[in-house]
Each structure stands twice: as C-alpha cells, then as structure tokens.
C-alpha cells in the first residue's frame, strides 16, 4: 500500500510538474486514467443498452421483430430510440387482417367505372371504404384500405361543369375522410380531417358536394392519416372531360398508370413509408405487380394516351416507355400548350403528380412501360417473367 501510495504521489507530483511546465495542456489526468475512465463509460453504456433491450419497456429496443407492442405488430428491424407513444406506433403498425370484411378474387381488377345516379341534375357517386384482402400478385395477398372493395378505388369519370355529390360511407375500423386532389372546391368540401371537417367515424357517412370547374387527370384519396391510409390503397382516379370535347388531346386508346407501393413482411401488410423497416418491397400499377399488370394492346399507327398518376407516397418514379419518345400534353391536369409539349422517353412522377403523355405505336412488338429505378421492377427483389413491379407490356400488332 505504501508503495502504491508513493507511486500515486510521485505520479501526481510529476503531473503537477508537467502542468507547471506546460499550462496550455490544462489537464491533470494521466493517459492510463483517461483510458480507465473511457473503458468504464463504455461498459456502463453498453450494459444499459443491453439490459434495457432485454428487460426494458422498449425504450432501447433495437431488435424489434414484428413483435406485439400494445397489441400492435411492428415492422421488423425498426429502430425507435425514444419512448414511442401508442399513437406513434399505430400509424406504422401492420394492418389487422382479422378485421377485413371481404376477400377479392385473386384476379379482380381495381379502377372499375363507377356509374352515378343522376338526382335533380346532380351526379351522385357512392363510395364505401372498408378493409379487404387483395391480391397484388397471384401468390401475394395484402390487406388493403379500399374504396368499393377494389384497389385502386373505382374510376370516376365526369364532365367539366358537372355538379357532383360524393357520399362516403366509412366501414373501416378507424376514422377517415376524402380529398379531391387538385380540384378547386369549397374549403369545407376539401377533406383534410381535423382541419376542414370532423373525421368520418366508423359506421358514419359524409357527403361532399361541389361543381367541377376544371378538366383533366385528377384523383381522390384519404386525408386522415394519409401516410397510412393512402399508402394502403385508399385512392382512385377522377377523370374530367372538357366541356368542349375538341380541347382534349387526340388519341385512340388511353391507359391509366396509378402507382402503388407495398411493404409486405412475414405475411403482414405494413403501410409503405420512407423510413427504416417500412420501405416498400412490392410495387403496383393499378393495384397489380407485373406479371399481374394488364397488357395494353395497340395497332401500329395508333396513339396511346398514358395518364401517369402519383397515387403512391414514398418514391419519385422515373417512368419510361420503350419504342420511342412520347409527348407531354398535360401536367397535374393542366393542358400544356402545343408549342411547349416537349418530347421525352422518361418522366419523373412524384407523389401527387400527374403527367398525360401521347405515345405513338411506331413498330410492332412487345414494348415495355416501366419505372427506371430498376429495383421497382422486381417483386421482393425477384424478377418473374423478365420483370416485376412497375412494368406493363404494350403489345403492338401490325
Ligand atoms: Cu420507381
């Protein structure tokens, strides 16, 4: 002990001497002491994190694997370092498929025309939102939030100047509301829950009514927890023809390309989000991933009007068509003057955006329409029949 004490004293003295000689150092800690303190600090930190993860309440849970959190199933690999609230977790949790009230046939198609009833000159559309099981591929089923039991929701086609009434019935196990994306409507008809209206409670209905002044490619979607509800399929096309038909671009056939992203893990459907654990692994056009997407059939010389629609919520998709360029004739529903109609073969379609393009069928063959983020043309990283996800074949015959 004496020796040890002497050593300490000596060291301290030596240290003091050093400090006297070099005041700029400003420290009386020896390297061995610093090393010991660093080791101790690291030990305490690592022990805290490990014990917290094993015995804690999730505060330090870095290994969450689709496990129950207050009855919610959370995405695998998700890192939440801060005490998450149940509200925070709910938004990201897997859809409870036991609450689905309908299973669509595996080959069912979304975007089916919705025929209105005309009441005193008003076009009345009935939309019903519910939880359904929906096949995005023959062997991949998701649990979706769907309008009228289809993904995307039914196609609403109206004419500029129409008075419309949209009756939305909520059969979801949670609140919702609907927004008419891009339309100029009275504020109270705009849809953001908690801002312009009370959310529509489960079992309740809300009626939206307005006169349509614009024309072009629009869509409708959820505006209550939209990051969850729209990502899970709550969107549909709203196509408005001009009052004066000659204003519309000339075309022989039209194709809607409504983009979707899905996160399917361990048999659970999670809302696709740009965050750890929720990045999508399946991608759909009109509710289906290639090879389940619908082939477009054309003859040489015909013009195809493609309406690209950013109904998705995660990525900007560079949409590309093989077999020559297309002309952009409208953006976000607004016609592009002919002098400004640039030709491109790839157009970035961001969430919320629409691009109407005219693609002429120049030569016979199978021409691809696909996203050029190549991962988006796979199904859970795998190609099937030469592609996957955001791919459609345009089959041109002589
Ligand atoms: Cu993409």
XYZ file of N, CA, C and O in Angstrom, residues 184-308:
500
model
N -60.463 22.647 -57.389
C -60.841 23.837 -56.624
C -62.280 23.627 -56.162
O -63.204 23.664 -56.964
N -62.416 23.349 -54.874
C -63.735 23.093 -54.283
C -63.884 24.001 -53.065
O -62.885 24.521 -52.562
N -65.136 24.212 -52.583
C -65.290 24.986 -51.346
C -64.458 24.329 -50.234
O -64.379 23.099 -50.174
N -63.865 25.140 -49.379
C -62.954 24.635 -48.357
C -63.544 23.516 -47.504
O -62.872 22.534 -47.196
N -64.822 23.636 -47.170
C -65.466 22.633 -46.311
C -65.618 21.281 -47.008
O -65.884 20.265 -46.366
N -65.417 21.248 -48.338
C -65.556 20.016 -49.130
C -64.181 19.408 -49.452
O -64.079 18.436 -50.186
N -63.110 20.023 -48.918
C -61.751 19.667 -49.345
C -61.210 18.388 -48.712
O -60.301 17.768 -49.260
N -61.691 18.026 -47.519
C -61.374 16.709 -46.971
C -60.383 16.521 -45.843
O -60.422 15.476 -45.196
N -59.424 17.465 -45.595
C -58.465 17.182 -44.520
C -59.141 17.123 -43.146
O -59.622 18.131 -42.645
N -59.161 15.931 -42.554
C -59.825 15.754 -41.259
C -59.060 16.516 -40.182
O -57.843 16.572 -40.186
N -59.837 17.114 -39.262
C -59.223 17.878 -38.173
C -58.873 19.287 -38.597
O -58.435 20.103 -37.794
N -59.052 19.613 -39.889
C -58.712 20.943 -40.393
C -59.938 21.596 -41.044
O -60.325 22.695 -40.689
N -60.560 20.900 -41.979
C -61.754 21.479 -42.621
C -63.028 20.706 -42.282
O -64.120 21.117 -42.649
N -62.869 19.541 -41.653
C -64.057 18.766 -41.265
C -63.691 17.823 -40.130
O -62.518 17.549 -39.889
N -64.741 17.342 -39.452
C -64.519 16.284 -38.464
C -64.269 14.999 -39.228
O -64.873 14.781 -40.285
N -63.382 14.121 -38.730
C -63.208 12.849 -39.438
C -64.509 12.066 -39.451
O -65.361 12.238 -38.585
N -64.652 11.217 -40.471
C -65.853 10.379 -40.568
C -65.618 9.165 -39.667
O -64.690 8.380 -39.900
N -66.430 9.028 -38.625
C -66.253 7.931 -37.666
C -66.658 6.606 -38.309
O -67.439 6.591 -39.267
N -66.130 5.482 -37.793
C -66.527 4.180 -38.321
C -68.053 4.036 -38.294
O -68.694 4.393 -37.305
N -68.622 3.571 -39.404
C -70.072 3.379 -39.495
C -70.815 4.615 -39.968
O -71.999 4.544 -40.279
N -70.120 5.770 -40.017
C -70.771 7.024 -40.399
C -70.517 7.362 -41.870
O -69.648 6.769 -42.508
N -71.284 8.336 -42.381
C -71.118 8.807 -43.762
C -70.887 10.306 -43.769
O -71.219 11.005 -42.809
N -70.306 10.785 -44.858
C -70.144 12.224 -45.065
C -70.412 12.492 -46.539
O -70.024 11.705 -47.404
N -71.109 13.598 -46.819
C -71.431 13.923 -48.209
C -70.649 15.151 -48.660
O -70.699 16.198 -48.013
N -69.923 14.965 -49.741
C -69.168 16.059 -50.355
C -69.954 16.481 -51.594
O -70.410 15.625 -52.362
N -70.129 17.779 -51.788
C -70.831 18.232 -52.991
C -70.174 19.492 -53.526
O -69.855 20.406 -52.765
N -69.930 19.503 -54.827
C -69.293 20.680 -55.444
C -69.515 20.652 -56.958
O -69.925 19.632 -57.532
N -69.234 21.799 -57.586
C -69.321 21.900 -59.046
C -67.897 21.840 -59.594
O -66.993 22.480 -59.060
N -67.731 21.033 -60.637
C -66.396 20.808 -61.200
C -66.110 21.848 -62.282
O -66.804 21.902 -63.298
N -65.114 22.683 -62.050
C -64.811 23.757 -62.993
C -63.633 23.415 -63.916
O -63.499 24.000 -64.988
N -62.761 22.482 -63.466
C -61.569 22.148 -64.261
C -61.811 20.919 -65.127
O -62.862 20.292 -65.059
N -60.813 20.550 -65.913
C -60.857 19.248 -66.603
C -59.438 18.688 -66.658
O -58.457 19.409 -66.529
N -59.344 17.362 -66.807
C -58.030 16.721 -66.870
C -57.941 15.516 -65.947
O -58.969 14.964 -65.526
N -56.707 15.121 -65.627
C -56.455 13.924 -64.822
C -56.279 14.303 -63.353
O -55.342 15.028 -63.000
N -57.178 13.830 -62.522
C -57.132 14.109 -61.088
C -57.321 12.797 -60.335
O -57.512 11.742 -60.950
N -57.256 12.829 -59.013
C -57.594 11.621 -58.252
C -58.120 11.992 -56.873
O -58.060 13.157 -56.468
N -58.703 11.026 -56.213
C -59.214 11.229 -54.848
C -58.444 10.288 -53.930
O -57.975 9.226 -54.360
N -58.281 10.703 -52.669
C -57.557 9.848 -51.722
C -57.891 10.218 -50.292
O -58.469 11.277 -50.034
N -57.508 9.353 -49.378
C -57.749 9.596 -47.957
C -56.997 10.834 -47.497
O -55.868 11.087 -47.938
N -57.619 11.618 -46.601
C -56.875 12.721 -45.975
C -56.988 12.655 -44.455
O -57.067 13.665 -43.762
N -57.014 11.418 -43.926
C -56.946 11.176 -42.488
C -55.839 10.141 -42.319
O -55.918 9.068 -42.924
N -54.810 10.463 -41.559
C -53.633 9.584 -41.507
C -53.294 9.116 -42.925
O -53.140 7.922 -43.187
N -53.174 10.088 -43.822
C -52.969 9.766 -45.243
C -51.692 8.949 -45.446
O -51.628 8.119 -46.349
N -50.693 9.160 -44.586
C -49.432 8.403 -44.735
C -49.694 6.906 -44.602
O -48.998 6.090 -45.182
N -50.721 6.556 -43.841
C -51.087 5.160 -43.667
C -52.179 4.747 -44.657
O -52.031 3.807 -45.414
N -53.287 5.530 -44.674
C -54.472 5.103 -45.432
C -54.272 5.148 -46.949
O -54.690 4.230 -47.656
N -53.634 6.211 -47.452
C -53.432 6.270 -48.914
C -52.429 5.198 -49.326
O -52.600 4.524 -50.347
N -51.364 5.021 -48.506
C -50.351 4.010 -48.831
C -50.963 2.612 -48.884
O -50.488 1.746 -49.610
N -52.026 2.398 -48.127
C -52.644 1.073 -48.072
C -53.748 0.893 -49.118
O -54.510 -0.061 -49.049
N -53.847 1.842 -50.061
C -54.747 1.621 -51.198
C -55.913 2.574 -51.336
O -56.715 2.435 -52.263
N -56.027 3.562 -50.422
C -57.198 4.454 -50.470
C -56.995 5.602 -51.459
O -56.741 6.745 -51.069
N -57.109 5.282 -52.755
C -57.034 6.292 -53.809
C -57.761 5.764 -55.047
O -57.975 4.554 -55.189
N -58.151 6.688 -55.917
C -58.824 6.294 -57.156
C -58.813 7.447 -58.145
O -58.630 8.614 -57.770
N -59.015 7.131 -59.424
C -58.921 8.135 -60.490
C -60.184 8.986 -60.583
O -61.300 8.500 -60.400
N -59.970 10.251 -60.874
C -61.040 11.220 -61.074
C -60.727 11.886 -62.417
O -59.863 12.769 -62.489
N -61.371 11.399 -63.482
C -61.072 11.912 -64.824
C -62.175 12.869 -65.240
O -63.362 12.543 -65.136
N -61.755 14.046 -65.669
C -62.741 15.060 -66.052
C -62.544 15.429 -67.524
O -61.471 15.900 -67.911
N -63.582 15.169 -68.321
C -63.534 15.521 -69.742
C -63.888 16.997 -69.893
O -64.729 17.519 -69.152
N -63.268 17.682 -70.892
C -63.584 19.107 -71.079
C -64.998 19.277 -71.621
O -65.508 18.411 -72.346
N -65.635 20.377 -71.261
C -66.997 20.665 -71.753
C -66.966 20.710 -73.283
O -67.818 20.165 -73.951
N -65.901 21.337 -73.806
C -65.687 21.396 -75.246
C -64.719 20.269 -75.613
O -63.506 20.373 -75.414
N -65.275 19.161 -76.157
C -64.501 17.944 -76.389
C -63.271 18.169 -77.270
O -62.285 17.432 -77.162
N -63.305 19.210 -78.132
C -62.179 19.432 -79.045
C -60.913 19.891 -78.306
O -59.823 19.896 -78.865
N -61.069 20.282 -77.018
C -59.896 20.703 -76.233
C -59.029 19.521 -75.818
O -57.856 19.675 -75.535
N -59.647 18.331 -75.765
C -58.910 17.140 -75.323
C -57.910 16.708 -76.389
O -58.155 16.912 -77.577
N -56.778 16.141 -75.996
C -55.813 15.689 -76.997
C -56.392 14.512 -77.795
O -57.225 13.763 -77.283
N -55.967 14.392 -79.050
C -56.459 13.283 -79.874
C -55.696 12.008 -79.523
O -54.469 12.022 -79.417
N -56.443 10.910 -79.307
C -55.805 9.627 -79.019
C -56.740 8.498 -79.409
O -57.947 8.717 -79.600
N -56.197 7.292 -79.552
C -57.007 6.141 -79.941
C -57.371 5.279 -78.734
O -58.402 4.621 -78.718
N -56.490 5.260 -77.763
C -56.752 4.449 -76.576
C -56.083 5.119 -75.376
O -55.065 5.800 -75.534
N -56.644 4.929 -74.181
C -55.999 5.530 -73.012
C -55.637 4.460 -71.986
O -56.285 3.410 -71.918
N -54.573 4.734 -71.231
C -54.135 3.814 -70.176
C -53.830 4.625 -68.928
O -53.113 5.628 -68.982
N -54.414 4.204 -67.801
C -54.107 4.856 -66.527
C -52.985 4.089 -65.859
O -52.981 2.846 -65.886
N -52.031 4.830 -65.300
C -50.928 4.200 -64.581
C -50.944 4.769 -63.161
O -50.353 5.818 -62.882
N -51.691 4.107 -62.273
C -51.770 4.567 -60.875
C -50.724 3.797 -60.073
O -50.793 2.570 -59.944
N -49.748 4.544 -59.540
C -48.607 3.909 -58.873
C -48.925 3.565 -57.417
O -49.626 4.311 -56.730
N -48.396 2.415 -56.986
C -48.594 1.981 -55.598
C -47.342 1.302 -55.060
O -46.541 0.765 -55.823
N -47.169 1.372 -53.743
C -46.012 0.742 -53.078
C -46.524 -0.025 -51.869
O -47.423 0.452 -51.167
N -45.942 -1.200 -51.627
C -46.425 -2.062 -50.548
C -45.263 -2.621 -49.751
O -44.221 -2.973 -50.313
N -45.466 -2.731 -48.447
C -44.472 -3.329 -47.572
C -45.095 -4.585 -46.980
O -46.032 -4.485 -46.174
N -44.642 -5.724 -47.455
C -45.218 -6.999 -47.017
C -44.098 -7.822 -46.387
O -43.111 -8.142 -47.038
N -44.236 -8.102 -45.092
C -43.216 -8.853 -44.359
C -43.887 -9.873 -43.460
O -44.850 -9.535 -42.773
N -43.358 -11.080 -43.442
C -43.859 -12.137 -42.549
C -45.371 -12.313 -42.667
O -46.034 -12.592 -41.676
N -45.916 -12.088 -43.868
C -47.360 -12.248 -44.069
C -48.179 -11.047 -43.613
O -49.392 -11.041 -43.747
N -47.520 -10.023 -43.082
C -48.227 -8.813 -42.631
C -48.121 -7.719 -43.688
O -47.116 -7.614 -44.376
N -49.160 -6.882 -43.787
C -49.118 -5.708 -44.653
C -48.876 -4.478 -43.786
O -49.662 -4.196 -42.874
N -47.786 -3.777 -44.064
C -47.480 -2.534 -43.361
C -47.669 -1.378 -44.344
O -47.515 -1.558 -45.548
N -47.993 -0.158 -43.852
C -48.078 0.977 -44.772
C -46.664 1.333 -45.257
O -45.762 1.512 -44.427
N -46.472 1.412 -46.567
C -45.152 1.772 -47.105
C -44.841 3.224 -46.747
O -45.663 4.108 -46.941
N -43.670 3.430 -46.155
C -43.237 4.786 -45.791
C -41.739 4.892 -46.042
O -41.039 3.881 -45.984
N -41.236 6.113 -46.291
C -39.789 6.249 -46.483
C -39.066 6.267 -45.143
O -38.468 7.258 -44.766
N -39.149 5.169 -44.400
C -38.444 5.078 -43.124
C -38.053 3.631 -42.834
O -38.650 2.696 -43.361
N -37.047 3.478 -41.971
C -36.497 2.170 -41.661
C -37.578 1.165 -41.296
O -38.429 1.446 -40.467
N -37.532 0.009 -41.912
C -38.488 -1.050 -41.604
C -39.750 -0.977 -42.434
O -40.502 -1.941 -42.499
N -40.012 0.192 -43.066
C -41.264 0.346 -43.818
C -41.043 0.588 -45.308
O -41.989 0.806 -46.061
N -39.787 0.564 -45.758
C -39.501 0.743 -47.187
C -40.226 -0.348 -47.974
O -40.202 -1.515 -47.600
N -40.903 0.031 -49.063
C -41.687 -0.967 -49.805
C -40.831 -2.047 -50.470
O -39.702 -1.771 -50.883
N -41.384 -3.258 -50.564
C -40.713 -4.348 -51.288
C -41.568 -4.877 -52.442
O -41.144 -5.768 -53.165
N -42.775 -4.304 -52.614
C -43.612 -4.620 -53.786
C -44.123 -3.297 -54.358
O -44.347 -2.339 -53.614
N -44.316 -3.275 -55.683
C -44.717 -2.051 -56.380
C -45.826 -2.391 -57.370
O -45.735 -3.398 -58.073
N -46.887 -1.557 -57.400
C -48.025 -1.910 -58.258
C -48.431 -0.787 -59.202
O -48.266 0.399 -58.916
N -48.988 -1.200 -60.344
C -49.644 -0.300 -61.300
C -51.100 -0.736 -61.310
O -51.395 -1.914 -61.560
N -51.988 0.181 -60.978
C -53.425 -0.114 -60.886
C -53.675 -1.319 -59.970
O -54.490 -2.204 -60.282
N -52.941 -1.381 -58.858
C -53.197 -2.413 -57.851
C -52.573 -3.771 -58.107
O -52.797 -4.699 -57.321
N -51.791 -3.903 -59.191
C -51.177 -5.198 -59.503
C -49.696 -5.025 -59.830
O -49.301 -4.037 -60.462
N -48.885 -6.001 -59.426
C -47.463 -6.020 -59.772
C -47.282 -6.906 -61.000
O -47.982 -7.919 -61.139
N -46.352 -6.539 -61.903
C -46.065 -7.394 -63.059
C -45.600 -8.745 -62.547
O -44.871 -8.775 -61.583
N -46.000 -9.880 -63.097
C -46.733 -10.058 -64.355
C -48.263 -10.001 -64.245
O -48.944 -10.327 -65.219
N -48.785 -9.549 -63.105
C -50.251 -9.473 -62.975
C -50.816 -8.172 -63.546
O -52.032 -7.994 -63.595
N -49.931 -7.242 -64.005
C -50.446 -5.992 -64.601
C -51.110 -6.310 -65.945
O -50.789 -7.318 -66.581
N -52.013 -5.416 -66.347
C -52.767 -5.647 -67.586
C -51.965 -5.209 -68.813
O -51.430 -4.097 -68.832
N -51.894 -6.070 -69.824
C -51.202 -5.730 -71.074
C -52.069 -4.759 -71.873
O -53.295 -4.867 -71.893
N -51.403 -3.780 -72.533
C -52.115 -2.809 -73.375
C -51.955 -3.268 -74.827
O -50.835 -3.542 -75.260
N -53.054 -3.404 -75.552
C -52.992 -3.858 -76.944
C -53.258 -2.704 -77.907
O -54.249 -1.984 -77.754
N -52.352 -2.529 -78.863
C -52.457 -1.431 -79.836
C -52.110 -1.932 -81.229
O -51.487 -2.990 -81.381
N -52.490 -1.135 -82.241
C -52.075 -1.410 -83.625
C -51.079 -0.326 -84.035
O -51.138 0.803 -83.520
N -50.174 -0.681 -84.940
C -49.196 0.302 -85.429
C -49.946 1.525 -85.951
O -50.968 1.391 -86.647
N -49.461 2.715 -85.603
C -50.091 3.956 -86.067
C -51.068 4.536 -85.057
O -51.436 5.705 -85.161
N -51.460 3.722 -84.049
C -52.397 4.242 -83.046
C -51.654 5.064 -81.996
O -50.472 4.820 -81.718
N -52.398 6.012 -81.411
C -51.810 6.864 -80.366
C -52.365 6.455 -79.004
O -53.581 6.337 -78.829
N -51.433 6.262 -78.076
C -51.832 5.859 -76.719
C -51.715 7.062 -75.788
O -50.653 7.691 -75.711
N -52.815 7.402 -75.121
C -52.747 8.443 -74.081
C -52.451 7.737 -72.764
O -53.243 6.902 -72.305
N -51.287 8.022 -72.170
C -50.939 7.432 -70.879
C -51.112 8.508 -69.817
O -50.578 9.613 -69.948
N -51.892 8.180 -68.788
C -52.052 9.112 -67.671
C -51.253 8.560 -66.490
O -51.715 7.626 -65.812
N -50.035 9.084 -66.301
C -49.215 8.678 -65.152
C -49.745 9.382 -63.907
O -49.958 10.599 -63.923
